[in-house]
CSV table of C-alpha atoms in Angstrom, one decimal:
chain,number,residue,atom,x,y,z
C,150,UNK,CA,-0.7,6.9,-5.8
C,151,UNK,CA,2.3,8.7,-7.1
C,152,UNK,CA,3.8,9.1,-9.6
C,153,UNK,CA,1.2,9.2,-12.3
C,154,UNK,CA,3.0,6.5,-14.3
C,155,UNK,CA,2.0,4.0,-11.6
C,156,UNK,CA,-1.4,2.4,-12.3
C,157,UNK,CA,-3.7,1.4,-9.4
C,158,UNK,CA,-5.1,-2.0,-10.3
C,159,UNK,CA,-6.9,-3.0,-7.1
C,160,UNK,CA,-8.0,-1.7,-3.7
C,161,UNK,CA,-9.7,-4.2,-1.4
C,162,UNK,CA,-10.0,-5.6,2.1
C,163,UNK,CA,-7.4,-8.2,3.0
C,164,UNK,CA,-8.6,-11.8,2.8
C,165,UNK,CA,-7.5,-12.3,6.5
C,166,UNK,CA,-7.3,-9.6,9.1
C,167,UNK,CA,-8.4,-6.0,9.1
C,168,UNK,CA,-6.0,-4.5,6.5
C,169,UNK,CA,-6.3,-2.7,3.2
C,170,UNK,CA,-4.7,-4.3,0.1
C,171,UNK,CA,-3.5,-1.9,-2.7
C,172,UNK,CA,-2.2,-3.4,-5.9
C,173,UNK,CA,0.0,-1.3,-8.2
C,174,UNK,CA,1.3,-1.8,-11.7
C,175,UNK,CA,4.2,-0.1,-13.5
C,176,UNK,CA,3.4,-0.2,-17.2
C,177,UNK,CA,6.7,1.5,-18.1
C,178,UNK,CA,10.1,-0.1,-18.7
C,179,UNK,CA,11.8,2.1,-16.0
C,180,UNK,CA,11.9,1.4,-12.3
C,181,UNK,CA,9.8,3.9,-10.3
C,182,UNK,CA,9.6,4.7,-6.6
C,183,UNK,CA,5.9,4.5,-5.9
C,184,UNK,CA,4.2,6.4,-3.0
C,185,UNK,CA,0.9,5.2,-1.6
C,186,UNK,CA,-0.9,7.8,0.6
C,187,UNK,CA,-4.0,7.4,2.7
C,188,UNK,CA,-6.3,9.9,4.4
C,189,UNK,CA,-6.1,8.0,7.7
C,190,UNK,CA,-2.9,7.4,9.7
C,191,UNK,CA,-0.9,4.3,8.6
C,192,UNK,CA,0.0,2.0,11.5
C,193,UNK,CA,1.9,-0.6,9.6
C,194,UNK,CA,2.8,-1.2,5.9
C,195,UNK,CA,4.1,-4.3,4.2
C,196,UNK,CA,4.9,-5.5,0.7
C,197,UNK,CA,3.0,-8.7,0.2
C,198,UNK,CA,2.7,-11.3,-2.6
C,199,UNK,CA,-0.5,-12.0,-4.6
C,200,UNK,CA,-1.5,-14.4,-1.8
C,201,UNK,CA,-1.2,-11.6,0.7
C,202,UNK,CA,1.8,-13.2,2.4
C,203,UNK,CA,4.3,-10.8,3.8
C,204,UNK,CA,7.5,-10.2,1.9
C,205,UNK,CA,8.9,-7.2,3.9
C,206,UNK,CA,8.0,-4.3,6.1
C,207,UNK,CA,7.7,-0.9,4.3
C,208,UNK,CA,8.6,2.5,5.8
C,209,UNK,CA,5.8,4.8,7.0
C,210,UNK,CA,6.3,8.3,5.8
C,211,UNK,CA,4.7,11.4,7.5
C,212,UNK,CA,2.3,9.0,9.2
C,213,UNK,CA,0.0,8.5,6.2
C,214,UNK,CA,2.1,7.1,3.4
C,215,UNK,CA,4.6,4.5,2.3
C,216,UNK,CA,6.9,3.9,-0.6
C,217,UNK,CA,8.4,1.0,-2.6
C,218,UNK,CA,10.3,0.4,-5.7
C,219,UNK,CA,8.3,-1.0,-8.7
C,220,UNK,CA,10.5,-2.1,-11.6
C,221,UNK,CA,9.4,-1.9,-15.2
C,222,UNK,CA,6.3,-4.1,-16.1
C,223,UNK,CA,6.0,-5.2,-12.5
C,224,UNK,CA,2.9,-5.7,-10.2
C,225,UNK,CA,3.4,-4.9,-6.5
C,226,UNK,CA,0.9,-5.5,-3.7
C,227,UNK,CA,0.9,-3.4,-0.5
C,228,UNK,CA,-0.9,-4.3,2.7
C,229,UNK,CA,-1.8,-1.4,5.0
C,230,UNK,CA,-3.1,-1.3,8.5
C,231,UNK,CA,-4.7,2.0,9.0
C,232,UNK,CA,-6.4,3.6,12.0
C,233,UNK,CA,-10.1,3.0,12.0
C,234,UNK,CA,-12.4,5.8,11.0
C,235,UNK,CA,-14.3,5.5,14.3
C,236,UNK,CA,-11.2,6.8,16.2
C,237,UNK,CA,-11.5,10.1,14.3
C,238,UNK,CA,-15.2,10.8,14.9
C,239,UNK,CA,-15.8,12.9,17.9
C,240,UNK,CA,-18.4,11.6,20.4
């Protein structure tokens, strides 16, 4: 998670579907562009609400990250569909 001013408040499996939920918090008063990067390739990224309902599609950057604007004192939730680990393990 970048920049360092963004706090990671949760990482968990989505309630429905095979996705990763990442919750961010901006404790500052200033809006910040937050970047969420994973080790595995990101197939799809969405901003979702606290009930994990889609708000909008997020851009995928360099195949492994996404970004979104987090205003001051705001909590944002990102839903990521990433490639499964098993796809990267040689047989």
